[in-house]
Amino acid sequence: MILLTDRELIEMAKTASSHAYSPYSRFSVGAALECTDGTVVTGCNVENAALGCTICAERTAVCKAVSMGKRRFVRIAIYADSPDYCTPCGTCRQVLNEFSPDIEVLCARGDGRYVSYRLRDLLPLSFGSSFLE
Ligand code: THU
């Protein structure tokens, strides 16, 4: 298995951000989701004229991966060409939590700098599948 560096994963997220459909916010986001088998699944945000139908880059990537039979993830890189780090919204944190509560979350900004978090720190006291067992 080829292990990607953080920078390589972020580069894939950056490329994915170029496919963003974001005519309303003009805020393009890309995500690159590394699965436990080494596969990387990318996603971008997909907006809609009915704004609430918008799907974030992270959820695009997760839904693509799950539909490919991949449910366990190691890292996700999130890239936006913005001055601030683009951290995942609450809904995306919850969706990531469903599959990989301990995933590493890399948030990269336009100047190439990035920060690393653990999802469990971004979503403390989360509600998850164990509550429904
Ligand atoms: N967005 C993402 O795709 N991921 C995030 O982590 C934050 C926000 C998108 C949603 C919307 O298309 C645009 O960024 C502005 O909120």
PDB file of N, CA, C and O and ligand atoms in Angstrom, residues 21-22 25-30 44-48 54-60 78 86-89 92, ligand 1:
ATOM      1  N   TYR A  21     -18.898  23.136  -7.224  1.00  0.00           N
ATOM      2  CA  TYR A  21     -20.006  23.873  -7.839  1.00  0.00           C
ATOM      3  C   TYR A  21     -20.519  24.811  -6.754  1.00  0.00           C
ATOM      4  O   TYR A  21     -21.287  24.407  -5.869  1.00  0.00           O
ATOM      5  N   SER A  22     -20.004  26.039  -6.763  1.00  0.00           N
ATOM      6  CA  SER A  22     -20.305  26.965  -5.665  1.00  0.00           C
ATOM      7  C   SER A  22     -20.611  28.368  -6.195  1.00  0.00           C
ATOM      8  O   SER A  22     -19.964  29.342  -5.794  1.00  0.00           O
ATOM      9  N   SER A  25     -22.075  30.844  -3.002  1.00  0.00           N
ATOM     10  CA  SER A  25     -21.151  31.327  -1.964  1.00  0.00           C
ATOM     11  C   SER A  25     -19.808  31.757  -2.559  1.00  0.00           C
ATOM     12  O   SER A  25     -19.066  32.510  -1.926  1.00  0.00           O
ATOM     13  N   ARG A  26     -19.480  31.247  -3.719  1.00  0.00           N
ATOM     14  CA  ARG A  26     -18.151  31.437  -4.318  1.00  0.00           C
ATOM     15  C   ARG A  26     -17.048  30.979  -3.369  1.00  0.00           C
ATOM     16  O   ARG A  26     -15.941  31.512  -3.366  1.00  0.00           O
ATOM     17  N   PHE A  27     -17.366  29.981  -2.568  1.00  0.00           N
ATOM     18  CA  PHE A  27     -16.410  29.399  -1.623  1.00  0.00           C
ATOM     19  C   PHE A  27     -16.226  27.939  -2.019  1.00  0.00           C
ATOM     20  O   PHE A  27     -17.108  27.097  -1.794  1.00  0.00           O
ATOM     21  N   SER A  28     -15.117  27.668  -2.660  1.00  0.00           N
ATOM     22  CA  SER A  28     -14.872  26.323  -3.177  1.00  0.00           C
ATOM     23  C   SER A  28     -14.088  25.498  -2.161  1.00  0.00           C
ATOM     24  O   SER A  28     -13.073  25.952  -1.636  1.00  0.00           O
ATOM     25  N   VAL A  29     -14.574  24.298  -1.928  1.00  0.00           N
ATOM     26  CA  VAL A  29     -13.948  23.398  -0.950  1.00  0.00           C
ATOM     27  C   VAL A  29     -13.689  22.054  -1.616  1.00  0.00           C
ATOM     28  O   VAL A  29     -14.500  21.572  -2.420  1.00  0.00           O
ATOM     29  N   GLY A  30     -12.562  21.467  -1.275  1.00  0.00           N
ATOM     30  CA  GLY A  30     -12.252  20.110  -1.737  1.00  0.00           C
ATOM     31  C   GLY A  30     -11.911  19.232  -0.559  1.00  0.00           C
ATOM     32  O   GLY A  30     -11.385  19.717   0.459  1.00  0.00           O
ATOM     33  N   CYS A  44     -16.145  17.503  -3.594  1.00  0.00           N
ATOM     34  CA  CYS A  44     -16.188  18.967  -3.585  1.00  0.00           C
ATOM     35  C   CYS A  44     -17.578  19.382  -3.116  1.00  0.00           C
ATOM     36  O   CYS A  44     -18.492  18.552  -3.053  1.00  0.00           O
ATOM     37  N   ASN A  45     -17.721  20.655  -2.771  1.00  0.00           N
ATOM     38  CA  ASN A  45     -19.052  21.110  -2.397  1.00  0.00           C
ATOM     39  C   ASN A  45     -19.915  21.293  -3.651  1.00  0.00           C
ATOM     40  O   ASN A  45     -19.422  21.708  -4.711  1.00  0.00           O
ATOM     41  N   VAL A  46     -21.181  20.946  -3.501  1.00  0.00           N
ATOM     42  CA  VAL A  46     -22.135  21.006  -4.611  1.00  0.00           C
ATOM     43  C   VAL A  46     -23.333  21.807  -4.120  1.00  0.00           C
ATOM     44  O   VAL A  46     -24.121  21.319  -3.306  1.00  0.00           O
ATOM     45  N   GLU A  47     -23.414  23.060  -4.567  1.00  0.00           N
ATOM     46  CA  GLU A  47     -24.476  23.955  -4.095  1.00  0.00           C
ATOM     47  C   GLU A  47     -25.726  23.808  -4.952  1.00  0.00           C
ATOM     48  O   GLU A  47     -25.734  23.134  -5.989  1.00  0.00           O
ATOM     49  N   ASN A  48     -26.779  24.462  -4.473  1.00  0.00           N
ATOM     50  CA  ASN A  48     -28.065  24.373  -5.148  1.00  0.00           C
ATOM     51  C   ASN A  48     -28.792  25.695  -4.966  1.00  0.00           C
ATOM     52  O   ASN A  48     -28.634  26.350  -3.919  1.00  0.00           O
ATOM     53  N   THR A  54     -27.558  22.238  -0.443  1.00  0.00           N
ATOM     54  CA  THR A  54     -26.097  22.201  -0.656  1.00  0.00           C
ATOM     55  C   THR A  54     -25.464  21.042   0.095  1.00  0.00           C
ATOM     56  O   THR A  54     -25.821  20.732   1.228  1.00  0.00           O
ATOM     57  N   ILE A  55     -24.501  20.422  -0.561  1.00  0.00           N
ATOM     58  CA  ILE A  55     -23.747  19.323   0.058  1.00  0.00           C
ATOM     59  C   ILE A  55     -22.287  19.758   0.167  1.00  0.00           C
ATOM     60  O   ILE A  55     -21.685  20.199  -0.817  1.00  0.00           O
ATOM     61  N   CYS A  56     -21.727  19.614   1.355  1.00  0.00           N
ATOM     62  CA  CYS A  56     -20.322  19.983   1.576  1.00  0.00           C
ATOM     63  C   CYS A  56     -19.383  18.976   0.917  1.00  0.00           C
ATOM     64  O   CYS A  56     -19.748  17.821   0.656  1.00  0.00           O
ATOM     65  N   ALA A  57     -18.149  19.413   0.724  1.00  0.00           N
ATOM     66  CA  ALA A  57     -17.129  18.562   0.107  1.00  0.00           C
ATOM     67  C   ALA A  57     -16.904  17.274   0.905  1.00  0.00           C
ATOM     68  O   ALA A  57     -16.751  16.194   0.323  1.00  0.00           O
ATOM     69  N   GLU A  58     -16.895  17.398   2.223  1.00  0.00           N
ATOM     70  CA  GLU A  58     -16.625  16.228   3.060  1.00  0.00           C
ATOM     71  C   GLU A  58     -17.714  15.171   2.901  1.00  0.00           C
ATOM     72  O   GLU A  58     -17.437  13.975   2.775  1.00  0.00           O
ATOM     73  N   ARG A  59     -18.965  15.626   2.892  1.00  0.00           N
ATOM     74  CA  ARG A  59     -20.058  14.641   2.756  1.00  0.00           C
ATOM     75  C   ARG A  59     -20.110  14.061   1.350  1.00  0.00           C
ATOM     76  O   ARG A  59     -20.459  12.890   1.179  1.00  0.00           O
ATOM     77  N   THR A  60     -19.747  14.851   0.358  1.00  0.00           N
ATOM     78  CA  THR A  60     -19.659  14.291  -0.992  1.00  0.00           C
ATOM     79  C   THR A  60     -18.671  13.127  -0.995  1.00  0.00           C
ATOM     80  O   THR A  60     -18.958  12.045  -1.526  1.00  0.00           O
ATOM     81  N   ILE A  78      -9.065  18.632   4.016  1.00  0.00           N
ATOM     82  CA  ILE A  78     -10.062  19.604   3.562  1.00  0.00           C
ATOM     83  C   ILE A  78      -9.306  20.851   3.133  1.00  0.00           C
ATOM     84  O   ILE A  78      -8.490  21.385   3.902  1.00  0.00           O
ATOM     85  N   CYS A  86     -10.371  25.860   6.832  1.00  0.00           N
ATOM     86  CA  CYS A  86     -11.762  25.446   6.647  1.00  0.00           C
ATOM     87  C   CYS A  86     -12.007  24.189   7.465  1.00  0.00           C
ATOM     88  O   CYS A  86     -11.618  23.091   7.059  1.00  0.00           O
ATOM     89  N   THR A  87     -12.621  24.369   8.611  1.00  0.00           N
ATOM     90  CA  THR A  87     -12.925  23.215   9.464  1.00  0.00           C
ATOM     91  C   THR A  87     -14.312  22.686   9.105  1.00  0.00           C
ATOM     92  O   THR A  87     -15.170  23.437   8.639  1.00  0.00           O
ATOM     93  N   PRO A  88     -14.541  21.396   9.292  1.00  0.00           N
ATOM     94  CA  PRO A  88     -15.815  20.815   8.854  1.00  0.00           C
ATOM     95  C   PRO A  88     -17.010  21.322   9.653  1.00  0.00           C
ATOM     96  O   PRO A  88     -16.903  21.553  10.862  1.00  0.00           O
ATOM     97  N   CYS A  89     -18.129  21.498   8.978  1.00  0.00           N
ATOM     98  CA  CYS A  89     -19.348  21.952   9.653  1.00  0.00           C
ATOM     99  C   CYS A  89     -19.866  20.842  10.572  1.00  0.00           C
ATOM    100  O   CYS A  89     -19.415  19.691  10.515  1.00  0.00           O
ATOM    101  N   CYS A  92     -21.157  17.659   8.831  1.00  0.00           N
ATOM    102  CA  CYS A  92     -20.083  16.802   8.305  1.00  0.00           C
ATOM    103  C   CYS A  92     -19.351  16.082   9.433  1.00  0.00           C
ATOM    104  O   CYS A  92     -18.954  14.930   9.283  1.00  0.00           O
TER     105      CYS A  92
HETATM  106  N1  THU B   1     -18.455  23.967   2.863  1.00  0.00           N
HETATM  107  C1  THU B   1     -17.841  22.767   2.664  1.00  0.00           C
HETATM  108  O1  THU B   1     -17.949  22.178   1.580  1.00  0.00           O
HETATM  109  N2  THU B   1     -17.133  22.237   3.675  1.00  0.00           N
HETATM  110  C2  THU B   1     -16.890  22.843   4.873  1.00  0.00           C
HETATM  111  O2  THU B   1     -16.177  22.304   5.690  1.00  0.00           O
HETATM  112  C3  THU B   1     -17.492  24.160   5.148  1.00  0.00           C
HETATM  113  C4  THU B   1     -18.411  24.688   4.118  1.00  0.00           C
HETATM  114  C5  THU B   1     -19.187  24.577   1.756  1.00  0.00           C
HETATM  115  C6  THU B   1     -20.671  24.599   1.850  1.00  0.00           C
HETATM  116  C7  THU B   1     -21.007  25.776   0.939  1.00  0.00           C
HETATM  117  O3  THU B   1     -21.072  25.321  -0.385  1.00  0.00           O
HETATM  118  C8  THU B   1     -19.837  26.721   1.077  1.00  0.00           C
HETATM  119  O4  THU B   1     -18.775  25.932   1.626  1.00  0.00           O
HETATM  120  C9  THU B   1     -20.090  27.925   1.960  1.00  0.00           C
HETATM  121  O5  THU B   1     -20.627  27.551   3.163  1.00  0.00           O
END
